């Protein structure tokens, strides 16, 4: 017999030793139901956590930047699967730069928190990790950034470049949390190894689209901070790998 006295991940086809055990299952919200089979399903969170991500993805999809979210059930968010090729740093071109500039401008306009961005934690990270003191950037609006502008999070699809995994990296437990949009501009510049003209074009096009006159002056601080942040991430990953040898 298939008997369970403690909640498992799925209850639809299981029997329980008692009605008490069944009631215990229904109260265990931290064990959400399993998702339906789908290549575009990921756990987004229960309650307001999942709902906030649903709303962000809906706005981004309506603007043409991401695949469309289709459903949110028991914390599992299912999105449209779009065929496409993941990018590499070598794939940066004029169209991608323009898309990223529009994407950053959209997030800067739509996902503001109503607060002023606090760059203090990033400045402390620079001091701790690199021993570098950089003056804080000028004031800017705080927003939910993308937070993960890596090439593999972009795909080239038939309808153009699309951003994947765009809901929550800018509001998770890693630095910096909600912050200045220059974090995403710096992320794109570092991850795609943008040099010279492409980097200036990305910042310039974003500034025009968003009406952000001080972005160019704020960018150097976030560029250095992002490089230090990624170096720390890589160091941690390498250390974990060595621990497993």
PDB file of C-alpha atoms in Angstrom:
ATOM      1  CA  UNK A   1       0.000   0.000   0.000  1.00  0.00           C
ATOM      2  CA  UNK A   2       1.028   3.587  -0.615  1.00  0.00           C
ATOM      3  CA  UNK A   3       0.502   5.173   2.811  1.00  0.00           C
ATOM      4  CA  UNK A   4       1.727   8.587   3.946  1.00  0.00           C
ATOM      5  CA  UNK A   5       1.434  10.087   7.425  1.00  0.00           C
ATOM      6  CA  UNK A   6       3.353  13.275   6.623  1.00  0.00           C
ATOM      7  CA  UNK A   7       2.721  15.763   3.811  1.00  0.00           C
ATOM      8  CA  UNK A   8       4.594  15.121   0.601  1.00  0.00           C
ATOM      9  CA  UNK A   9       4.921  17.319  -2.469  1.00  0.00           C
ATOM     10  CA  UNK A  10       1.789  15.910  -4.078  1.00  0.00           C
ATOM     11  CA  UNK A  11      -1.497  14.618  -2.734  1.00  0.00           C
ATOM     12  CA  UNK A  12      -3.687  14.020  -5.789  1.00  0.00           C
ATOM     13  CA  UNK A  13      -2.941  10.298  -6.105  1.00  0.00           C
ATOM     14  CA  UNK A  14      -1.908   9.386  -2.544  1.00  0.00           C
ATOM     15  CA  UNK A  15      -3.716   7.854   0.401  1.00  0.00           C
ATOM     16  CA  UNK A  16      -3.167   8.871   4.015  1.00  0.00           C
ATOM     17  CA  UNK A  17      -3.174   6.813   7.187  1.00  0.00           C
ATOM     18  CA  UNK A  18      -5.820   9.047   8.755  1.00  0.00           C
ATOM     19  CA  UNK A  19      -7.980  12.085   8.194  1.00  0.00           C
ATOM     20  CA  UNK A  20      -5.678  13.947  10.596  1.00  0.00           C
ATOM     21  CA  UNK A  21      -2.765  13.301   8.251  1.00  0.00           C
ATOM     22  CA  UNK A  22      -4.797  14.581   5.316  1.00  0.00           C
ATOM     23  CA  UNK A  23      -5.671  17.798   7.186  1.00  0.00           C
ATOM     24  CA  UNK A  24      -1.998  18.218   8.103  1.00  0.00           C
ATOM     25  CA  UNK A  25      -1.201  18.153   4.383  1.00  0.00           C
ATOM     26  CA  UNK A  26      -3.633  20.972   3.601  1.00  0.00           C
ATOM     27  CA  UNK A  27      -2.074  23.195   6.271  1.00  0.00           C
ATOM     28  CA  UNK A  28       1.493  22.727   5.041  1.00  0.00           C
ATOM     29  CA  UNK A  29       1.640  25.723   2.667  1.00  0.00           C
ATOM     30  CA  UNK A  30       5.414  25.566   2.393  1.00  0.00           C
ATOM     31  CA  UNK A  31       5.016  22.430   0.283  1.00  0.00           C
ATOM     32  CA  UNK A  32       3.239  23.838  -2.784  1.00  0.00           C
ATOM     33  CA  UNK A  33       1.592  21.518  -5.260  1.00  0.00           C
ATOM     34  CA  UNK A  34       3.750  20.250  -8.093  1.00  0.00           C
ATOM     35  CA  UNK A  35       3.592  22.237 -11.308  1.00  0.00           C
ATOM     36  CA  UNK A  36       1.916  21.000 -14.419  1.00  0.00           C
ATOM     37  CA  UNK A  37       4.293  19.549 -16.990  1.00  0.00           C
ATOM     38  CA  UNK A  38       5.558  22.545 -18.959  1.00  0.00           C
ATOM     39  CA  UNK A  39       8.885  23.736 -20.267  1.00  0.00           C
ATOM     40  CA  UNK A  40       8.032  27.252 -19.145  1.00  0.00           C
ATOM     41  CA  UNK A  41       7.142  26.626 -15.487  1.00  0.00           C
ATOM     42  CA  UNK A  42       9.059  27.891 -12.463  1.00  0.00           C
ATOM     43  CA  UNK A  43       8.230  28.516  -8.839  1.00  0.00           C
ATOM     44  CA  UNK A  44       7.556  32.241  -8.354  1.00  0.00           C
ATOM     45  CA  UNK A  45       6.335  32.257  -4.760  1.00  0.00           C
ATOM     46  CA  UNK A  46       3.104  32.109  -2.824  1.00  0.00           C
ATOM     47  CA  UNK A  47       0.806  35.049  -2.112  1.00  0.00           C
ATOM     48  CA  UNK A  48       2.032  38.508  -2.952  1.00  0.00           C
ATOM     49  CA  UNK A  49       5.482  37.242  -3.966  1.00  0.00           C
ATOM     50  CA  UNK A  50       4.140  35.322  -6.917  1.00  0.00           C
ATOM     51  CA  UNK A  51       1.557  37.970  -7.732  1.00  0.00           C
ATOM     52  CA  UNK A  52       4.174  40.734  -7.942  1.00  0.00           C
ATOM     53  CA  UNK A  53       6.252  38.673 -10.348  1.00  0.00           C
ATOM     54  CA  UNK A  54       3.167  37.875 -12.411  1.00  0.00           C
ATOM     55  CA  UNK A  55       2.377  41.582 -12.708  1.00  0.00           C
ATOM     56  CA  UNK A  56       5.935  42.484 -13.706  1.00  0.00           C
ATOM     57  CA  UNK A  57       6.109  39.768 -16.347  1.00  0.00           C
ATOM     58  CA  UNK A  58       2.687  40.712 -17.705  1.00  0.00           C
ATOM     59  CA  UNK A  59       3.795  44.329 -18.152  1.00  0.00           C
ATOM     60  CA  UNK A  60       7.071  43.273 -19.782  1.00  0.00           C
ATOM     61  CA  UNK A  61       5.339  40.837 -22.126  1.00  0.00           C
ATOM     62  CA  UNK A  62       2.709  43.411 -23.126  1.00  0.00           C
ATOM     63  CA  UNK A  63       5.587  45.726 -24.053  1.00  0.00           C
ATOM     64  CA  UNK A  64       7.193  42.973 -26.155  1.00  0.00           C
ATOM     65  CA  UNK A  65      10.273  42.321 -24.000  1.00  0.00           C
ATOM     66  CA  UNK A  66       9.598  38.827 -22.612  1.00  0.00           C
ATOM     67  CA  UNK A  67       7.570  35.691 -23.279  1.00  0.00           C
ATOM     68  CA  UNK A  68       4.017  36.049 -21.949  1.00  0.00           C
ATOM     69  CA  UNK A  69       3.060  34.604 -18.560  1.00  0.00           C
ATOM     70  CA  UNK A  70       0.142  32.190 -18.937  1.00  0.00           C
ATOM     71  CA  UNK A  71      -0.895  31.155 -15.443  1.00  0.00           C
ATOM     72  CA  UNK A  72      -0.024  31.414 -11.760  1.00  0.00           C
ATOM     73  CA  UNK A  73      -1.209  28.435  -9.720  1.00  0.00           C
ATOM     74  CA  UNK A  74      -0.137  27.598  -6.161  1.00  0.00           C
ATOM     75  CA  UNK A  75       2.956  29.734  -6.660  1.00  0.00           C
ATOM     76  CA  UNK A  76       3.961  28.088  -9.946  1.00  0.00           C
ATOM     77  CA  UNK A  77       4.209  30.539 -12.839  1.00  0.00           C
ATOM     78  CA  UNK A  78       3.890  29.135 -16.347  1.00  0.00           C
ATOM     79  CA  UNK A  79       5.069  31.242 -19.259  1.00  0.00           C
ATOM     80  CA  UNK A  80       4.831  30.977 -23.011  1.00  0.00           C
ATOM     81  CA  UNK A  81       7.645  28.913 -24.499  1.00  0.00           C
ATOM     82  CA  UNK A  82       9.334  30.828 -27.327  1.00  0.00           C
ATOM     83  CA  UNK A  83      11.782  29.081 -29.610  1.00  0.00           C
ATOM     84  CA  UNK A  84      15.060  30.915 -29.938  1.00  0.00           C
ATOM     85  CA  UNK A  85      18.826  30.796 -29.575  1.00  0.00           C
ATOM     86  CA  UNK A  86      20.562  31.831 -26.366  1.00  0.00           C
ATOM     87  CA  UNK A  87      23.046  34.630 -26.900  1.00  0.00           C
ATOM     88  CA  UNK A  88      26.734  34.867 -26.121  1.00  0.00           C
ATOM     89  CA  UNK A  89      28.773  38.001 -25.487  1.00  0.00           C
ATOM     90  CA  UNK A  90      29.910  37.911 -29.119  1.00  0.00           C
ATOM     91  CA  UNK A  91      26.315  38.375 -30.310  1.00  0.00           C
ATOM     92  CA  UNK A  92      26.043  42.023 -29.278  1.00  0.00           C
ATOM     93  CA  UNK A  93      24.932  44.103 -32.261  1.00  0.00           C
ATOM     94  CA  UNK A  94      23.095  47.340 -33.012  1.00  0.00           C
ATOM     95  CA  UNK A  95      19.666  45.737 -32.646  1.00  0.00           C
ATOM     96  CA  UNK A  96      20.497  44.215 -29.262  1.00  0.00           C
ATOM     97  CA  UNK A  97      21.898  47.495 -27.933  1.00  0.00           C
ATOM     98  CA  UNK A  98      18.716  49.283 -28.992  1.00  0.00           C
ATOM     99  CA  UNK A  99      16.545  46.581 -27.418  1.00  0.00           C
ATOM    100  CA  UNK A 100      18.445  46.721 -24.126  1.00  0.00           C
ATOM    101  CA  UNK A 101      18.208  50.519 -24.042  1.00  0.00           C
ATOM    102  CA  UNK A 102      14.429  50.368 -24.514  1.00  0.00           C
ATOM    103  CA  UNK A 103      14.206  47.574 -21.948  1.00  0.00           C
ATOM    104  CA  UNK A 104      16.101  49.575 -19.329  1.00  0.00           C
ATOM    105  CA  UNK A 105      14.026  52.684 -20.025  1.00  0.00           C
ATOM    106  CA  UNK A 106      10.835  50.677 -19.629  1.00  0.00           C
ATOM    107  CA  UNK A 107      11.889  49.226 -16.286  1.00  0.00           C
ATOM    108  CA  UNK A 108      13.024  52.650 -15.075  1.00  0.00           C
ATOM    109  CA  UNK A 109       9.590  54.044 -15.901  1.00  0.00           C
ATOM    110  CA  UNK A 110       7.326  51.186 -14.804  1.00  0.00           C
ATOM    111  CA  UNK A 111       8.966  49.523 -11.794  1.00  0.00           C
ATOM    112  CA  UNK A 112       9.904  52.445  -9.536  1.00  0.00           C
ATOM    113  CA  UNK A 113       9.491  51.911  -5.802  1.00  0.00           C
ATOM    114  CA  UNK A 114       8.944  55.591  -5.005  1.00  0.00           C
ATOM    115  CA  UNK A 115      12.189  55.785  -3.047  1.00  0.00           C
ATOM    116  CA  UNK A 116      15.658  57.162  -3.781  1.00  0.00           C
ATOM    117  CA  UNK A 117      18.245  54.500  -4.604  1.00  0.00           C
ATOM    118  CA  UNK A 118      20.744  53.795  -1.829  1.00  0.00           C
ATOM    119  CA  UNK A 119      24.178  52.960  -3.220  1.00  0.00           C
ATOM    120  CA  UNK A 120      25.716  52.695   0.258  1.00  0.00           C
ATOM    121  CA  UNK A 121      25.733  48.865   0.431  1.00  0.00           C
ATOM    122  CA  UNK A 122      27.512  48.685  -2.941  1.00  0.00           C
ATOM    123  CA  UNK A 123      30.094  51.227  -1.784  1.00  0.00           C
ATOM    124  CA  UNK A 124      30.701  49.090   1.315  1.00  0.00           C
ATOM    125  CA  UNK A 125      31.066  46.006  -0.870  1.00  0.00           C
ATOM    126  CA  UNK A 126      33.711  47.806  -2.955  1.00  0.00           C
ATOM    127  CA  UNK A 127      35.615  48.779   0.184  1.00  0.00           C
ATOM    128  CA  UNK A 128      35.432  45.279   1.659  1.00  0.00           C
ATOM    129  CA  UNK A 129      36.200  43.267  -1.481  1.00  0.00           C
ATOM    130  CA  UNK A 130      38.612  45.562  -3.312  1.00  0.00           C
ATOM    131  CA  UNK A 131      39.750  48.124  -0.765  1.00  0.00           C
ATOM    132  CA  UNK A 132      38.432  50.837  -3.064  1.00  0.00           C
ATOM    133  CA  UNK A 133      36.680  54.002  -1.929  1.00  0.00           C
ATOM    134  CA  UNK A 134      34.499  55.463  -4.650  1.00  0.00           C
ATOM    135  CA  UNK A 135      32.363  58.558  -4.207  1.00  0.00           C
ATOM    136  CA  UNK A 136      28.683  57.758  -4.176  1.00  0.00           C
ATOM    137  CA  UNK A 137      26.800  58.454  -7.408  1.00  0.00           C
ATOM    138  CA  UNK A 138      24.234  61.216  -7.677  1.00  0.00           C
ATOM    139  CA  UNK A 139      20.668  60.694  -6.546  1.00  0.00           C
ATOM    140  CA  UNK A 140      18.437  58.526  -8.705  1.00  0.00           C
ATOM    141  CA  UNK A 141      15.124  56.753  -8.445  1.00  0.00           C
ATOM    142  CA  UNK A 142      15.061  53.276  -6.947  1.00  0.00           C
ATOM    143  CA  UNK A 143      13.416  50.542  -9.005  1.00  0.00           C
ATOM    144  CA  UNK A 144      13.172  46.790  -9.421  1.00  0.00           C
ATOM    145  CA  UNK A 145      15.991  46.216 -11.876  1.00  0.00           C
ATOM    146  CA  UNK A 146      16.376  43.094 -13.989  1.00  0.00           C
ATOM    147  CA  UNK A 147      19.495  42.162 -12.038  1.00  0.00           C
ATOM    148  CA  UNK A 148      20.656  39.436 -14.432  1.00  0.00           C
ATOM    149  CA  UNK A 149      21.672  40.832 -17.822  1.00  0.00           C
ATOM    150  CA  UNK A 150      23.817  37.846 -18.784  1.00  0.00           C
ATOM    151  CA  UNK A 151      23.881  36.795 -22.450  1.00  0.00           C
ATOM    152  CA  UNK A 152      22.294  33.399 -21.776  1.00  0.00           C
ATOM    153  CA  UNK A 153      19.271  35.199 -20.334  1.00  0.00           C
ATOM    154  CA  UNK A 154      18.558  36.702 -23.754  1.00  0.00           C
ATOM    155  CA  UNK A 155      17.342  34.790 -26.787  1.00  0.00           C
ATOM    156  CA  UNK A 156      17.208  35.643 -30.481  1.00  0.00           C
ATOM    157  CA  UNK A 157      13.674  34.720 -31.571  1.00  0.00           C
ATOM    158  CA  UNK A 158      11.725  35.258 -34.768  1.00  0.00           C
ATOM    159  CA  UNK A 159      10.125  38.373 -33.303  1.00  0.00           C
ATOM    160  CA  UNK A 160      13.433  39.834 -32.115  1.00  0.00           C
ATOM    161  CA  UNK A 161      15.503  39.711 -28.959  1.00  0.00           C
ATOM    162  CA  UNK A 162      13.627  38.607 -25.818  1.00  0.00           C
ATOM    163  CA  UNK A 163      14.653  38.689 -22.164  1.00  0.00           C
ATOM    164  CA  UNK A 164      14.220  35.591 -20.025  1.00  0.00           C
ATOM    165  CA  UNK A 165      14.116  35.250 -16.245  1.00  0.00           C
ATOM    166  CA  UNK A 166      13.160  38.897 -15.796  1.00  0.00           C
ATOM    167  CA  UNK A 167      10.887  38.807 -12.763  1.00  0.00           C
ATOM    168  CA  UNK A 168      12.863  38.627  -9.540  1.00  0.00           C
ATOM    169  CA  UNK A 169      16.663  38.919  -9.703  1.00  0.00           C
ATOM    170  CA  UNK A 170      16.363  42.626  -8.938  1.00  0.00           C
ATOM    171  CA  UNK A 171      14.447  41.952  -5.740  1.00  0.00           C
ATOM    172  CA  UNK A 172      16.028  38.899  -4.135  1.00  0.00           C
ATOM    173  CA  UNK A 173      18.473  38.268  -1.270  1.00  0.00           C
ATOM    174  CA  UNK A 174      21.605  39.216  -3.254  1.00  0.00           C
ATOM    175  CA  UNK A 175      23.063  42.693  -3.479  1.00  0.00           C
ATOM    176  CA  UNK A 176      21.940  45.254  -4.331  1.00  0.00           C
ATOM    177  CA  UNK A 177      18.168  44.649  -4.248  1.00  0.00           C
ATOM    178  CA  UNK A 178      16.034  47.446  -5.713  1.00  0.00           C
ATOM    179  CA  UNK A 179      18.459  50.120  -6.910  1.00  0.00           C
ATOM    180  CA  UNK A 180      19.462  52.533  -9.690  1.00  0.00           C
ATOM    181  CA  UNK A 181      18.812  51.403 -13.297  1.00  0.00           C
ATOM    182  CA  UNK A 182      22.534  51.926 -13.894  1.00  0.00           C
ATOM    183  CA  UNK A 183      23.006  48.519 -12.240  1.00  0.00           C
ATOM    184  CA  UNK A 184      21.367  46.934 -15.299  1.00  0.00           C
ATOM    185  CA  UNK A 185      23.266  49.140 -17.735  1.00  0.00           C
ATOM    186  CA  UNK A 186      26.511  48.185 -16.019  1.00  0.00           C
ATOM    187  CA  UNK A 187      25.457  44.535 -15.989  1.00  0.00           C
ATOM    188  CA  UNK A 188      24.859  44.574 -19.733  1.00  0.00           C
ATOM    189  CA  UNK A 189      28.183  46.317 -20.347  1.00  0.00           C
ATOM    190  CA  UNK A 190      30.134  43.806 -18.249  1.00  0.00           C
ATOM    191  CA  UNK A 191      28.328  40.629 -19.290  1.00  0.00           C
ATOM    192  CA  UNK A 192      28.471  41.422 -23.012  1.00  0.00           C
ATOM    193  CA  UNK A 193      31.985  42.907 -22.735  1.00  0.00           C
ATOM    194  CA  UNK A 194      30.773  46.093 -24.394  1.00  0.00           C
ATOM    195  CA  UNK A 195      33.584  48.430 -25.295  1.00  0.00           C
ATOM    196  CA  UNK A 196      33.837  51.973 -26.609  1.00  0.00           C
ATOM    197  CA  UNK A 197      31.038  52.792 -29.016  1.00  0.00           C
ATOM    198  CA  UNK A 198      28.565  50.104 -27.968  1.00  0.00           C
ATOM    199  CA  UNK A 199      28.850  50.992 -24.287  1.00  0.00           C
ATOM    200  CA  UNK A 200      28.422  54.708 -24.968  1.00  0.00           C
ATOM    201  CA  UNK A 201      25.511  54.005 -27.288  1.00  0.00           C
ATOM    202  CA  UNK A 202      23.721  51.870 -24.699  1.00  0.00           C
ATOM    203  CA  UNK A 203      23.991  54.562 -22.028  1.00  0.00           C
ATOM    204  CA  UNK A 204      23.185  57.364 -24.448  1.00  0.00           C
ATOM    205  CA  UNK A 205      20.142  55.696 -25.976  1.00  0.00           C
ATOM    206  CA  UNK A 206      18.793  54.759 -22.548  1.00  0.00           C
ATOM    207  CA  UNK A 207      19.291  58.340 -21.317  1.00  0.00           C
ATOM    208  CA  UNK A 208      17.358  59.749 -24.274  1.00  0.00           C
ATOM    209  CA  UNK A 209      14.540  57.217 -24.042  1.00  0.00           C
ATOM    210  CA  UNK A 210      14.150  57.636 -20.280  1.00  0.00           C
ATOM    211  CA  UNK A 211      14.903  61.349 -20.073  1.00  0.00           C
ATOM    212  CA  UNK A 212      17.642  60.514 -17.564  1.00  0.00           C
ATOM    213  CA  UNK A 213      20.195  63.305 -17.828  1.00  0.00           C
ATOM    214  CA  UNK A 214      22.595  62.063 -15.155  1.00  0.00           C
ATOM    215  CA  UNK A 215      22.881  58.385 -16.144  1.00  0.00           C
ATOM    216  CA  UNK A 216      26.268  58.834 -17.807  1.00  0.00           C
ATOM    217  CA  UNK A 217      27.689  60.448 -14.655  1.00  0.00           C
ATOM    218  CA  UNK A 218      26.313  57.710 -12.381  1.00  0.00           C
ATOM    219  CA  UNK A 219      27.347  54.810 -14.602  1.00  0.00           C
ATOM    220  CA  UNK A 220      31.080  54.515 -13.625  1.00  0.00           C
ATOM    221  CA  UNK A 221      30.267  53.776  -9.980  1.00  0.00           C
ATOM    222  CA  UNK A 222      27.869  50.974 -10.891  1.00  0.00           C
ATOM    223  CA  UNK A 223      30.229  49.613 -13.530  1.00  0.00           C
ATOM    224  CA  UNK A 224      32.981  49.160 -10.958  1.00  0.00           C
ATOM    225  CA  UNK A 225      30.532  47.804  -8.388  1.00  0.00           C
ATOM    226  CA  UNK A 226      29.102  45.283 -10.838  1.00  0.00           C
ATOM    227  CA  UNK A 227      32.555  44.017 -11.803  1.00  0.00           C
ATOM    228  CA  UNK A 228      33.424  43.532  -8.129  1.00  0.00           C
ATOM    229  CA  UNK A 229      30.111  41.793  -7.501  1.00  0.00           C
ATOM    230  CA  UNK A 230      30.608  39.354 -10.391  1.00  0.00           C
ATOM    231  CA  UNK A 231      34.189  38.656  -9.352  1.00  0.00           C
ATOM    232  CA  UNK A 232      32.930  37.730  -5.885  1.00  0.00           C
ATOM    233  CA  UNK A 233      30.255  35.469  -7.401  1.00  0.00           C
ATOM    234  CA  UNK A 234      32.828  33.692  -9.555  1.00  0.00           C
ATOM    235  CA  UNK A 235      35.175  33.286  -6.575  1.00  0.00           C
ATOM    236  CA  UNK A 236      32.369  31.733  -4.515  1.00  0.00           C
ATOM    237  CA  UNK A 237      31.431  29.308  -7.288  1.00  0.00           C
ATOM    238  CA  UNK A 238      35.061  28.268  -7.785  1.00  0.00           C
ATOM    239  CA  UNK A 239      35.500  27.747  -4.027  1.00  0.00           C
ATOM    240  CA  UNK A 240      32.375  25.574  -3.895  1.00  0.00           C
ATOM    241  CA  UNK A 241      33.676  23.460  -6.759  1.00  0.00           C
ATOM    242  CA  UNK A 242      37.004  22.925  -4.983  1.00  0.00           C
ATOM    243  CA  UNK A 243      35.163  21.871  -1.825  1.00  0.00           C
ATOM    244  CA  UNK A 244      33.440  19.131  -3.801  1.00  0.00           C
ATOM    245  CA  UNK A 245      36.633  17.637  -5.256  1.00  0.00           C
TER     246      UNK A 245
END
